[in-house]
Coordinates of N, CA and C and ligand atoms in Angstrom, one line a residue:
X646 N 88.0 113.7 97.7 CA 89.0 113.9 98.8 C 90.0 115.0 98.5
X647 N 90.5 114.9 97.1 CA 91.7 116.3 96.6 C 90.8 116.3 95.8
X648 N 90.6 118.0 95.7 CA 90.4 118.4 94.4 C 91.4 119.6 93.8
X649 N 92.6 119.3 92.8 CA 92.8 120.7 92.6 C 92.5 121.2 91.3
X650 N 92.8 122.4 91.3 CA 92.1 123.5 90.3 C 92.7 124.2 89.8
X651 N 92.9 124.3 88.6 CA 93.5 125.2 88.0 C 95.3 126.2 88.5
X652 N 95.5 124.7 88.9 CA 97.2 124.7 89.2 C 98.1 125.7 88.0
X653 N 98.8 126.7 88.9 CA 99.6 126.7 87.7 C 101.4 127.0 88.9
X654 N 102.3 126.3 88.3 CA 103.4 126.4 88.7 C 104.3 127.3 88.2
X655 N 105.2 128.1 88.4 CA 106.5 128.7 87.5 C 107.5 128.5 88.4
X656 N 108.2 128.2 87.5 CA 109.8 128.5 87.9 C 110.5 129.9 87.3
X657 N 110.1 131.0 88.1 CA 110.7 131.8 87.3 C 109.9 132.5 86.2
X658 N 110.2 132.8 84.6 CA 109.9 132.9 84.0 C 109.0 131.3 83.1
X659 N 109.6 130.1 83.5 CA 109.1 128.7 82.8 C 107.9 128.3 84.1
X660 N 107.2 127.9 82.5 CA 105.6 127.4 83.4 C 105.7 126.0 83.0
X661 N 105.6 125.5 84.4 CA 105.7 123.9 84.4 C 104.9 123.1 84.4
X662 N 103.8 124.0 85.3 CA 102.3 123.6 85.3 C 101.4 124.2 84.6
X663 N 100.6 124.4 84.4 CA 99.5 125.5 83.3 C 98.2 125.0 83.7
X664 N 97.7 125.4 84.4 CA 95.6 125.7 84.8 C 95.7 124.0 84.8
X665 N 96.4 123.0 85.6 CA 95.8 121.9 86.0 C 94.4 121.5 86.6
X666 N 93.9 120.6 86.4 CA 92.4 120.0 87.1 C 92.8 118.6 87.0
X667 N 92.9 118.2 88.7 CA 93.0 116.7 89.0 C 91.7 116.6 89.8
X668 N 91.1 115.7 90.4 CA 90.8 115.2 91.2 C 90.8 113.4 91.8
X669 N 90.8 113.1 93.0 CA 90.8 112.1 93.7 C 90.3 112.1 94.4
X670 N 89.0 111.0 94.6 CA 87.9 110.4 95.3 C 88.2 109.6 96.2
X671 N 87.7 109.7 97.2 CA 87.8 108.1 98.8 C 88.1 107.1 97.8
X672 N 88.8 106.5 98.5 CA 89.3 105.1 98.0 C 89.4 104.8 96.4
X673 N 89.8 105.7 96.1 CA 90.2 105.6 94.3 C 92.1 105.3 94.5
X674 N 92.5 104.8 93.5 CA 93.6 104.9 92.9 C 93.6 105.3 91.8
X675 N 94.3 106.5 91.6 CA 94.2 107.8 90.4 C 95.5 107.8 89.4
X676 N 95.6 107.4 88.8 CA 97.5 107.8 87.9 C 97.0 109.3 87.7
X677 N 98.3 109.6 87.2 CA 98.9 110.5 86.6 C 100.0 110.6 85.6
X678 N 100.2 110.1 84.3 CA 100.6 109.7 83.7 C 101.7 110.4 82.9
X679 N 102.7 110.7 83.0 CA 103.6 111.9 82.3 C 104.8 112.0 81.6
X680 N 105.4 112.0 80.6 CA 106.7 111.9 80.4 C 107.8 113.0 81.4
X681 N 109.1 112.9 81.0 CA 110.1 113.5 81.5 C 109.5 115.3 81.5
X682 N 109.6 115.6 82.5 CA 109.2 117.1 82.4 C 107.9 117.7 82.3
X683 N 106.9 116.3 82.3 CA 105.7 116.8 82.1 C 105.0 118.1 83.3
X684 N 105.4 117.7 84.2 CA 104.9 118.7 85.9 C 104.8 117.8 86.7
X685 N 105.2 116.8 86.8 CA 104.3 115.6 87.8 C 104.9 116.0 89.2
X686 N 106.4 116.1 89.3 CA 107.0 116.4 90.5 C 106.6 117.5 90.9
X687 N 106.8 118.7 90.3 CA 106.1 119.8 90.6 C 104.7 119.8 91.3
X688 N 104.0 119.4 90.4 CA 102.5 119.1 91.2 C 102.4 118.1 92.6
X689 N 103.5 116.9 92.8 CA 103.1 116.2 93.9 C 103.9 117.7 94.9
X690 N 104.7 118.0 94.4 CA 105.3 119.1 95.9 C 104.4 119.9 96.0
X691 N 103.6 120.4 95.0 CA 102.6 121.5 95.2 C 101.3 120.9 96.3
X692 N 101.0 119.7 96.3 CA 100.1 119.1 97.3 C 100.7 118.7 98.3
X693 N 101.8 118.8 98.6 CA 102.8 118.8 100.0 C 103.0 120.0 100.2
X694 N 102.5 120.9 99.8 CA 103.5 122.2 100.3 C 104.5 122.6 100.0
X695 N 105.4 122.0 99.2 CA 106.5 122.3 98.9 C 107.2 123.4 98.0
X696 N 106.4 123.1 97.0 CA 106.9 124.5 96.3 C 105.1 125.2 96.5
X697 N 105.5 126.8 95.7 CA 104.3 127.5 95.9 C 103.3 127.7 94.6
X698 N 102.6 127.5 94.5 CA 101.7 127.4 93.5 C 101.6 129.4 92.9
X699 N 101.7 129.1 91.8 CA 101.6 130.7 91.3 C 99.9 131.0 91.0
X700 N 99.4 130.1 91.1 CA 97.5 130.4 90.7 C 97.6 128.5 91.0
X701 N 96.0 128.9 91.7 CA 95.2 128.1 91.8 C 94.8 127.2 93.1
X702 N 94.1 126.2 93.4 CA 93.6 125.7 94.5 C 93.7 124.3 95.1
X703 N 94.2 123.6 96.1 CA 94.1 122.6 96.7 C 93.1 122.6 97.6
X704 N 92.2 121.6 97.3 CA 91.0 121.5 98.3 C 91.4 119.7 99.0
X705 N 91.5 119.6 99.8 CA 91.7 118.4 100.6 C 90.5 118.1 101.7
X706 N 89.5 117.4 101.3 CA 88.4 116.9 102.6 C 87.4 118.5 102.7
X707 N 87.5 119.2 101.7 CA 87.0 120.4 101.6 C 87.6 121.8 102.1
X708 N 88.7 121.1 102.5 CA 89.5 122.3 103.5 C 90.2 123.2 102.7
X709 N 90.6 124.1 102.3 CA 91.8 124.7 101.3 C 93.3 124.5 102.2
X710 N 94.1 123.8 101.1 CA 95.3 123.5 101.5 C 96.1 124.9 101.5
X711 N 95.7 125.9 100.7 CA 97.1 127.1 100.7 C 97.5 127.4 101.3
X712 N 96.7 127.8 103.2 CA 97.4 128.6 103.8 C 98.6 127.3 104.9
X713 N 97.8 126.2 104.4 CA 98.5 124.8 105.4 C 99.9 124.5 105.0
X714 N 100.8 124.5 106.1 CA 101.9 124.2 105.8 C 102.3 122.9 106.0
X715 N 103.5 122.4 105.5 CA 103.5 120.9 104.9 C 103.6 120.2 106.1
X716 N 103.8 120.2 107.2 CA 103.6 119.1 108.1 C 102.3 119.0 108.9
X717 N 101.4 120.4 108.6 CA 99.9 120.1 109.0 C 99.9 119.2 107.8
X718 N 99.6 119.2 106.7 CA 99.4 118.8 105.6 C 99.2 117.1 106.3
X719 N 100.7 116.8 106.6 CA 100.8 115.3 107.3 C 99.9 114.8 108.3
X720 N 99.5 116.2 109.0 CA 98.0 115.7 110.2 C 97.2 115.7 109.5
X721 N 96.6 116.2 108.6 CA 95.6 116.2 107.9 C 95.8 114.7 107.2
X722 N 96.6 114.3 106.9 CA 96.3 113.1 106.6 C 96.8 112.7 105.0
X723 N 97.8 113.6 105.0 CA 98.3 113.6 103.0 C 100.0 113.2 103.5
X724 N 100.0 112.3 102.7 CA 101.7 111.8 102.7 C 102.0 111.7 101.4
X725 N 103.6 111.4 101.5 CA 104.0 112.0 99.9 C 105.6 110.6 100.3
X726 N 104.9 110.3 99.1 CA 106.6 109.1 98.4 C 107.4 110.2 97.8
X727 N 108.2 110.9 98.4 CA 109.1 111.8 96.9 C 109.2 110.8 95.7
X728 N 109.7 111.6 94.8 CA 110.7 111.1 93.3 C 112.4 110.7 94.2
X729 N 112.6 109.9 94.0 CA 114.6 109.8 95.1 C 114.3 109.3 96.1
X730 N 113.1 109.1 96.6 CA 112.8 108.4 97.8 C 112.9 109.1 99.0
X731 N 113.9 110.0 99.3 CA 114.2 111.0 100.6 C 114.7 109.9 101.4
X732 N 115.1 109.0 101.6 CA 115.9 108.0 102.8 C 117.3 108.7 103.4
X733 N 117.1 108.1 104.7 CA 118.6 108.6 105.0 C 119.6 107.1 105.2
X734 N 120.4 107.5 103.7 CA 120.8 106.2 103.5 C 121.8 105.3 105.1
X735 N 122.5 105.9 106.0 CA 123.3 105.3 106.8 C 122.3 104.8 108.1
X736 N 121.0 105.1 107.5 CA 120.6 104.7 109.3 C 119.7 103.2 108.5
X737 N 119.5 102.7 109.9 CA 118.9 101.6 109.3 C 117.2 101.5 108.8
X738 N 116.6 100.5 108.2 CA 115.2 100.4 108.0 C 114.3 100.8 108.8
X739 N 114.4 100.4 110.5 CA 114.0 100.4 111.5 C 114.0 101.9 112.2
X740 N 115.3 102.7 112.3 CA 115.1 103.8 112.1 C 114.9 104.7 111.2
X741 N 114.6 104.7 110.2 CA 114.0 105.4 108.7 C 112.4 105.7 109.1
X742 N 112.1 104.5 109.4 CA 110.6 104.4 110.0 C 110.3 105.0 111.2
X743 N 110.8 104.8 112.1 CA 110.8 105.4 113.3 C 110.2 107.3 113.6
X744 N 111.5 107.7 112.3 CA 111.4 108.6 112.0 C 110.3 109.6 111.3
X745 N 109.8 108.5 110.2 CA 108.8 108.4 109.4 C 107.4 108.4 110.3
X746 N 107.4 107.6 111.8 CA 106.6 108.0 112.2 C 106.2 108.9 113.2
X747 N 107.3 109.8 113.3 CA 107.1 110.7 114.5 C 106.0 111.9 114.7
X748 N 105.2 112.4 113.7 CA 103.8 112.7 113.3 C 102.9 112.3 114.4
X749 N 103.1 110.9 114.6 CA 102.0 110.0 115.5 C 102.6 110.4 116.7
X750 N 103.1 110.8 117.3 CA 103.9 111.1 118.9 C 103.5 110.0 119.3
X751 N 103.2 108.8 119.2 CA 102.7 107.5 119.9 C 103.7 106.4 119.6
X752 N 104.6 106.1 120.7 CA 105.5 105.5 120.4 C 105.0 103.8 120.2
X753 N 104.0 103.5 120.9 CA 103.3 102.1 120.8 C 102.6 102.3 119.5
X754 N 102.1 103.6 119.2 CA 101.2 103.3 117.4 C 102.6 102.9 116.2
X755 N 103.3 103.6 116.6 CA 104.6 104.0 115.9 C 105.4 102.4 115.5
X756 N 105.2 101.7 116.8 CA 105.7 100.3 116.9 C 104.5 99.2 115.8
X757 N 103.5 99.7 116.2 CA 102.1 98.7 115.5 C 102.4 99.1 114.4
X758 N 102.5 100.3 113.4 CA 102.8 100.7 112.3 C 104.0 100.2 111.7
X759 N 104.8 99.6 112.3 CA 106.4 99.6 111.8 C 105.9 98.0 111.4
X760 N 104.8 97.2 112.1 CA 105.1 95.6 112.0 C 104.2 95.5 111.0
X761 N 103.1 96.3 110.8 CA 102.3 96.5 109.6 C 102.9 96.7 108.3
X762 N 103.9 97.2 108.5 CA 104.6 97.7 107.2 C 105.8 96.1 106.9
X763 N 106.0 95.5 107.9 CA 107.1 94.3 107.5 C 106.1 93.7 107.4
X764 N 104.9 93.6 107.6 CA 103.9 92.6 107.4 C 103.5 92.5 105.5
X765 N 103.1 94.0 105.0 CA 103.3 94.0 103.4 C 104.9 93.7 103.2
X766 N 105.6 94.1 103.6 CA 107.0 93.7 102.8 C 107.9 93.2 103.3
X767 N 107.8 91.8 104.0 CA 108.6 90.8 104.7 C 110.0 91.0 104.7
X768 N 110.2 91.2 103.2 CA 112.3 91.2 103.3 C 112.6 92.3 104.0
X769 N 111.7 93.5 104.6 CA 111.8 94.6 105.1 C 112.2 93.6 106.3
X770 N 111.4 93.2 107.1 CA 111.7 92.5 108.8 C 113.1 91.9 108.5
X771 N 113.5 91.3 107.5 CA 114.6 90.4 107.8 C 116.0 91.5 107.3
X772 N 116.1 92.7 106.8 CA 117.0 93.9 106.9 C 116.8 94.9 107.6
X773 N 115.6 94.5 108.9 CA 115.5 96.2 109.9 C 116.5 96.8 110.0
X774 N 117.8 96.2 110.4 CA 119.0 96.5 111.1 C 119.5 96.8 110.2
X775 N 119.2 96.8 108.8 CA 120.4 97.0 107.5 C 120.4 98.7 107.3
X776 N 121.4 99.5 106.8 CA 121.6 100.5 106.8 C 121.0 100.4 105.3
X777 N 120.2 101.6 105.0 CA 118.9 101.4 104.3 C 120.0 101.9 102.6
X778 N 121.5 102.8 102.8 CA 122.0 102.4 101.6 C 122.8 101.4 100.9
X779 N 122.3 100.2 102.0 CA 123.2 98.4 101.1 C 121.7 97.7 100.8
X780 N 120.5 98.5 100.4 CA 119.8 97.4 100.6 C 119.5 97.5 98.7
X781 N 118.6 96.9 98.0 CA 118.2 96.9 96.6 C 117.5 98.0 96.5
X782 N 117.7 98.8 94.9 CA 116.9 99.8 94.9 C 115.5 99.7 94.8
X783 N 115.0 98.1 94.7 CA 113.3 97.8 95.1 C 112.9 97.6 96.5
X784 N 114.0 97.2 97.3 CA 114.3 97.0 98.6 C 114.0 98.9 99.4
X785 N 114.8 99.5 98.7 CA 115.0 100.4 99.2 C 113.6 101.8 98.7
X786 N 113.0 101.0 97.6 CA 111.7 101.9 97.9 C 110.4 101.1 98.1
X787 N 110.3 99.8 98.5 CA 109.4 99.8 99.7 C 109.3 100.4 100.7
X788 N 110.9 100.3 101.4 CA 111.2 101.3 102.8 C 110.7 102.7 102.7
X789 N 110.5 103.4 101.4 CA 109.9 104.8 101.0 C 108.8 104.7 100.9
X790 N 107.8 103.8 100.3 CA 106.1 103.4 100.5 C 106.4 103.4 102.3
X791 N 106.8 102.1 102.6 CA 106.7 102.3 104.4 C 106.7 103.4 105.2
X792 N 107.8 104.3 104.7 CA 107.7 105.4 105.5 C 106.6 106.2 105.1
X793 N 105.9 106.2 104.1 CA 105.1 107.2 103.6 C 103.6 106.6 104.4
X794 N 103.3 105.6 104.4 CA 102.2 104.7 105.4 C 102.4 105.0 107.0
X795 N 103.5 105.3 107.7 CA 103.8 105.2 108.6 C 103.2 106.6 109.7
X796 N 102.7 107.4 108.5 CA 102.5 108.8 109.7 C 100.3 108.1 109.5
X797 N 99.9 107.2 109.3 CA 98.6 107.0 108.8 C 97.8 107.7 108.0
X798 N 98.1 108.1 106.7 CA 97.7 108.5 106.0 C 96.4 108.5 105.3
X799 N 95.5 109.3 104.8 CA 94.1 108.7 104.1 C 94.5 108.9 102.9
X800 N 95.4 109.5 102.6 CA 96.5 110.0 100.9 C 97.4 109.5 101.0
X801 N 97.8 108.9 100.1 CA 99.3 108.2 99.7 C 99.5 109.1 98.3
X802 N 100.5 109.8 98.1 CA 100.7 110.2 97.1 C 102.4 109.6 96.5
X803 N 102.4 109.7 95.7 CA 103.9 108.8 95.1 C 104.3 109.2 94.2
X804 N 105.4 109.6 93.7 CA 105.8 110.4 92.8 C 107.1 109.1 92.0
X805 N 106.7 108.7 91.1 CA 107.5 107.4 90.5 C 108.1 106.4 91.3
X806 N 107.5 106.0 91.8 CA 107.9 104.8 92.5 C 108.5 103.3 91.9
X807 N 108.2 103.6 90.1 CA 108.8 102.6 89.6 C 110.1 102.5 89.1
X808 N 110.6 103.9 88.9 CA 111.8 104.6 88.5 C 113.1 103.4 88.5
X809 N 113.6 103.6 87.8 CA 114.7 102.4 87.6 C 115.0 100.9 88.6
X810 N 113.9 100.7 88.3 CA 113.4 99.3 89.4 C 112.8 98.1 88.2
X811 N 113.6 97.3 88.9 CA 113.1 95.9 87.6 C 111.8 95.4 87.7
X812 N 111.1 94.7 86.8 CA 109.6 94.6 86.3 C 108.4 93.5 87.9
X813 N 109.7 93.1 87.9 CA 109.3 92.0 89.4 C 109.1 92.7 90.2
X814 N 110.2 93.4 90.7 CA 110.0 94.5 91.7 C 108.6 95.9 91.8
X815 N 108.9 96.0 90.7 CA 107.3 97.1 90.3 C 105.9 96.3 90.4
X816 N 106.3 95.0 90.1 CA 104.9 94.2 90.4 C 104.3 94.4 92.1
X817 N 105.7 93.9 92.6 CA 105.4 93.3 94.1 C 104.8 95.3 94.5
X818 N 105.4 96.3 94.3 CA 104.7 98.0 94.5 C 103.3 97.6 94.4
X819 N 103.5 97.6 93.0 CA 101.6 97.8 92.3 C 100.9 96.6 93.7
X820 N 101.2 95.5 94.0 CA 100.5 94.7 94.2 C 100.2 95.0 95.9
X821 N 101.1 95.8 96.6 CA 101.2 96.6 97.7 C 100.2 97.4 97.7
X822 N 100.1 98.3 97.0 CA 98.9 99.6 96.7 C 97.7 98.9 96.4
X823 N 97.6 97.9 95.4 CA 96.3 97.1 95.5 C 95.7 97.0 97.1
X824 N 96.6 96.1 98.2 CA 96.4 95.7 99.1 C 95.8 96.9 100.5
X825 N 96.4 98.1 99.9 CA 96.1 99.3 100.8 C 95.0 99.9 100.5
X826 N 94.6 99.8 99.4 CA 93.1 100.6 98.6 C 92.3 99.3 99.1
X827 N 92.5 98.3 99.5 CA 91.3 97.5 99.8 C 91.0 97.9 101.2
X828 N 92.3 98.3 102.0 CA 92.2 98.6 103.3 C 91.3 100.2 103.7
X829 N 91.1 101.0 102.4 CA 90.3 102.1 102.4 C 91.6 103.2 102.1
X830 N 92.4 103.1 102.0 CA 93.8 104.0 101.4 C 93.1 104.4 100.3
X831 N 93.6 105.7 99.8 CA 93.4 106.5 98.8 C 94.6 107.2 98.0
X832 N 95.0 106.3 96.9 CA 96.5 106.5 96.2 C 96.1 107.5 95.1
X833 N 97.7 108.4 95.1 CA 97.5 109.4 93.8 C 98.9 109.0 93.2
X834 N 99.0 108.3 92.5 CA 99.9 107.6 91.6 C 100.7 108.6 90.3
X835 N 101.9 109.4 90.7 CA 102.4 109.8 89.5 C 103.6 109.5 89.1
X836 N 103.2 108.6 87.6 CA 104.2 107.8 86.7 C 104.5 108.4 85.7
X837 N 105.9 107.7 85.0 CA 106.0 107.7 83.9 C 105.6 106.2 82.9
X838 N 105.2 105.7 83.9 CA 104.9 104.3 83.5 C 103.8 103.5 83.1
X839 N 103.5 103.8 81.8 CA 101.6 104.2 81.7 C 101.4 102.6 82.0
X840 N 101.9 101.4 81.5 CA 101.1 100.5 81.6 C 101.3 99.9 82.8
X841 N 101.7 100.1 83.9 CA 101.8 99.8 85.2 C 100.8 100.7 85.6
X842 N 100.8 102.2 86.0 CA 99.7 102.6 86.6 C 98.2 102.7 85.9
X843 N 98.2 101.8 84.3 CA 97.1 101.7 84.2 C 97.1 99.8 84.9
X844 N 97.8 99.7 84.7 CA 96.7 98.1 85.7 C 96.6 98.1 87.4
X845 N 97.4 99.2 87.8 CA 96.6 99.5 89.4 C 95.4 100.7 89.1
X846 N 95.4 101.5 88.4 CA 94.5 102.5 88.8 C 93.4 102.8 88.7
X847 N 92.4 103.6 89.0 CA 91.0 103.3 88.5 C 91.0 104.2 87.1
X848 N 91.3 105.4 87.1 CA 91.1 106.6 86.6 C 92.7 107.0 86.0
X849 N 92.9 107.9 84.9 CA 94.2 108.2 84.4 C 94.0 109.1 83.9
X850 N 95.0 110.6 84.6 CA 94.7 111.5 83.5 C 96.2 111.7 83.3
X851 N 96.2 111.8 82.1 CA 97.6 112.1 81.4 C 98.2 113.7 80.8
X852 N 99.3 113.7 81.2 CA 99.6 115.1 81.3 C 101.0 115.3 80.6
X853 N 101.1 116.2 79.8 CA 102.3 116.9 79.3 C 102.5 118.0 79.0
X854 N 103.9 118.6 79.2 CA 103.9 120.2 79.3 C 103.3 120.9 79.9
X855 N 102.6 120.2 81.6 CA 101.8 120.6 82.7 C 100.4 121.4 82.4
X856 N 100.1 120.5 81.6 CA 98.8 120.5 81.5 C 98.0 118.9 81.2
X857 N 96.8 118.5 82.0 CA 95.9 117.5 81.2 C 95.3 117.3 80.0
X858 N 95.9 116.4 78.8 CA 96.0 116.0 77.8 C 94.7 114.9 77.4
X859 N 94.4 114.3 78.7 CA 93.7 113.2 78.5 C 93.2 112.8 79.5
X860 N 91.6 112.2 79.9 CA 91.3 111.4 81.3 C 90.9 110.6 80.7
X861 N 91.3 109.3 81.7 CA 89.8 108.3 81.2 C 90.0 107.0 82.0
X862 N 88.9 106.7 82.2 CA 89.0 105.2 83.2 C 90.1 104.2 82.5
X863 N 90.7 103.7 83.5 CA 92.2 102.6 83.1 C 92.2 102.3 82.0
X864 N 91.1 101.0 82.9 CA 90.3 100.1 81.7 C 90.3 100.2 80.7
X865 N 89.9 101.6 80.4 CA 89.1 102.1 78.9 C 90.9 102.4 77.9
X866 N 91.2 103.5 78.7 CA 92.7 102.9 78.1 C 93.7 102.4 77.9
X867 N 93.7 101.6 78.6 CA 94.1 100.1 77.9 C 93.9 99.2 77.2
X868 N 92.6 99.3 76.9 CA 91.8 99.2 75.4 C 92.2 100.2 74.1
X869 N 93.1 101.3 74.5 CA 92.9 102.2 73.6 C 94.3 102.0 73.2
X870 N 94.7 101.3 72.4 CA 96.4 101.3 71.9 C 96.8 102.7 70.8
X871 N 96.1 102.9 70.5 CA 96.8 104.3 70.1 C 97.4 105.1 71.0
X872 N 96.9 105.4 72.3 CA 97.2 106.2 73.3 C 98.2 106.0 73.9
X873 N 97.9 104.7 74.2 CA 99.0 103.7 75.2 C 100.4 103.6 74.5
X874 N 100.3 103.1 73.0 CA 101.7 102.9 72.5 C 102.4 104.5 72.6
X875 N 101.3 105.3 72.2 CA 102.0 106.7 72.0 C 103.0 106.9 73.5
X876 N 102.2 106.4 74.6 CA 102.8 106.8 75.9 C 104.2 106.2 76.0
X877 N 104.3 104.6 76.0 CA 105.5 103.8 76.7 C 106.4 104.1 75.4
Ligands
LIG1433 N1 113.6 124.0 90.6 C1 113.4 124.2 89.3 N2 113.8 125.3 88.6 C2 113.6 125.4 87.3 N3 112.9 124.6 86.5 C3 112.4 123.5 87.1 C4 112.6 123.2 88.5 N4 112.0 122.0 88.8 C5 111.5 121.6 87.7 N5 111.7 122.5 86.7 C6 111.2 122.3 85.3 O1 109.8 122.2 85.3 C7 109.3 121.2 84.4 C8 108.5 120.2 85.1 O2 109.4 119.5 86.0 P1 108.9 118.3 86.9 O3 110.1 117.9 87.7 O4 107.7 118.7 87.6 O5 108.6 117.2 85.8 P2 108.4 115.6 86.0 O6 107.1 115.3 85.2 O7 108.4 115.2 87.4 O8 109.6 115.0 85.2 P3 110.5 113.7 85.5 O9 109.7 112.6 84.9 O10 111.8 113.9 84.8 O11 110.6 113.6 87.0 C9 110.6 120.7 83.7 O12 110.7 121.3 82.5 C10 111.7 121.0 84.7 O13 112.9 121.3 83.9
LIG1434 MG1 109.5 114.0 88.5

């Protein structure tokens, strides 16, 4: 479904990224595993459009993403969790979403999507009205998965969604994404949190100093405690 290739980012004179190779398959959940600085942000913006790739290729459903700018990107069907969440903290849940789904110009899809989303995350329905900066910072990045679901996406991409959120709270995420890959969602998961995105993901490639260090099915490393301890 993505394939990219030989990514490379700069800032300038600093290379953030270096000749990356990811790929993600239909209905896979993929980590990407990375410490502080590794490229991970960089790379989720580089599959939004966001920043510009100095070499190499996004292929999405076979299409080349380079000349597509980031809100085709959203019709095509790729959505992105920032890192920060991107909320606008004074408006409420209900409009966060709204907003989130204006992509769909269907104000009745727009509505079916909003109860879909309090349907995964109940305490969402009972703060619609709440101005989305009094709510919990696990509270408040569900509402960033929500919005990210809300344009219908066949990509979910996520860029630390566990980020200073307590271990309960990261459960009920992981166990959200479980529930959307059964639905046929296709997540690309970039952490710093190896043993969380190894118990949702199928596949993990691990990256530092923006380049691929390591792939290998979850499973397999999580079996592999040399690797793992090295990571957390
Ligand atoms: N706008 C920018 N200008 C200059 N350097 C940048 C910029 N954005 C990122 N960098 C550098 O590029 C490298 C990769 O950054 P990136 O944000 O992609 O890493 P990350 O894996 O997301 O890290 P973190 O876990 O801290 O979010 C880092 O060394 C960072 O300092
Ligand atoms: Mg980051």
């Amino acid at each position: 479904m993505l394939e990219i290739a030989d990514l490379t980012i700069r800032y300038g004179p600093f290379l953030a990224v270096d000749h990356l190779a990811i790929s993600v398959g239909a209905g896979e959940i993929v980590g990407v595993v990375g410490p502080n600085g590794a490229g991970k942000s960089s790379t989720v913006k580089a599959i939004g459009g966001l920043v510009q790739p100095k070499s190499g290729r996004l292929v999405f459903d076979g299409r080349d993403l380079g000349m597509v700018p980031p809100h085709k990107r959203v019709n095509l069907g790729i959505s992105i969790v920032p890192e920060g969440r991107g909320l606008f903290s004074r408006m409420s849940v209900d409009e966060n979403l709204v907003i989130a789904g204006d992509p769909l110009k269907d104000k009745a899809k727009c509505a079916h999507n909003i109860e879909r989303c309090y349907e995964m995350f109940p305490v969402l329905k009972e703060r619609r009205w709440q101005p989305v900066g009094t709510l919990s910072g696990g509270q408040q990045q569900m509402v960033a998965v929500s919005m990210g679901l809300m344009s219908d996406p066949r990509l979910l991409v996520l860029d630390e969604p566990s980020l200073g959120l307590a271990p309960i709270v990261i459960g009920e995420i992981g166990r959200a994404l479980g529930e959307l890959r059964k639905q046929g969602l296709t997540v690309a998961l970039f952490e710093q949190n190896a043993k969380l995105t190894c118990s949702i993901a199928d596949r993990i490639y691990i990256l530092a100093a923006g380049k691929v260090r390591h792939h290998n099915r979850a499973a397999d490393l999580l079996n592999d405690p040399e690797i793992l301890d090295h990571l957390v």
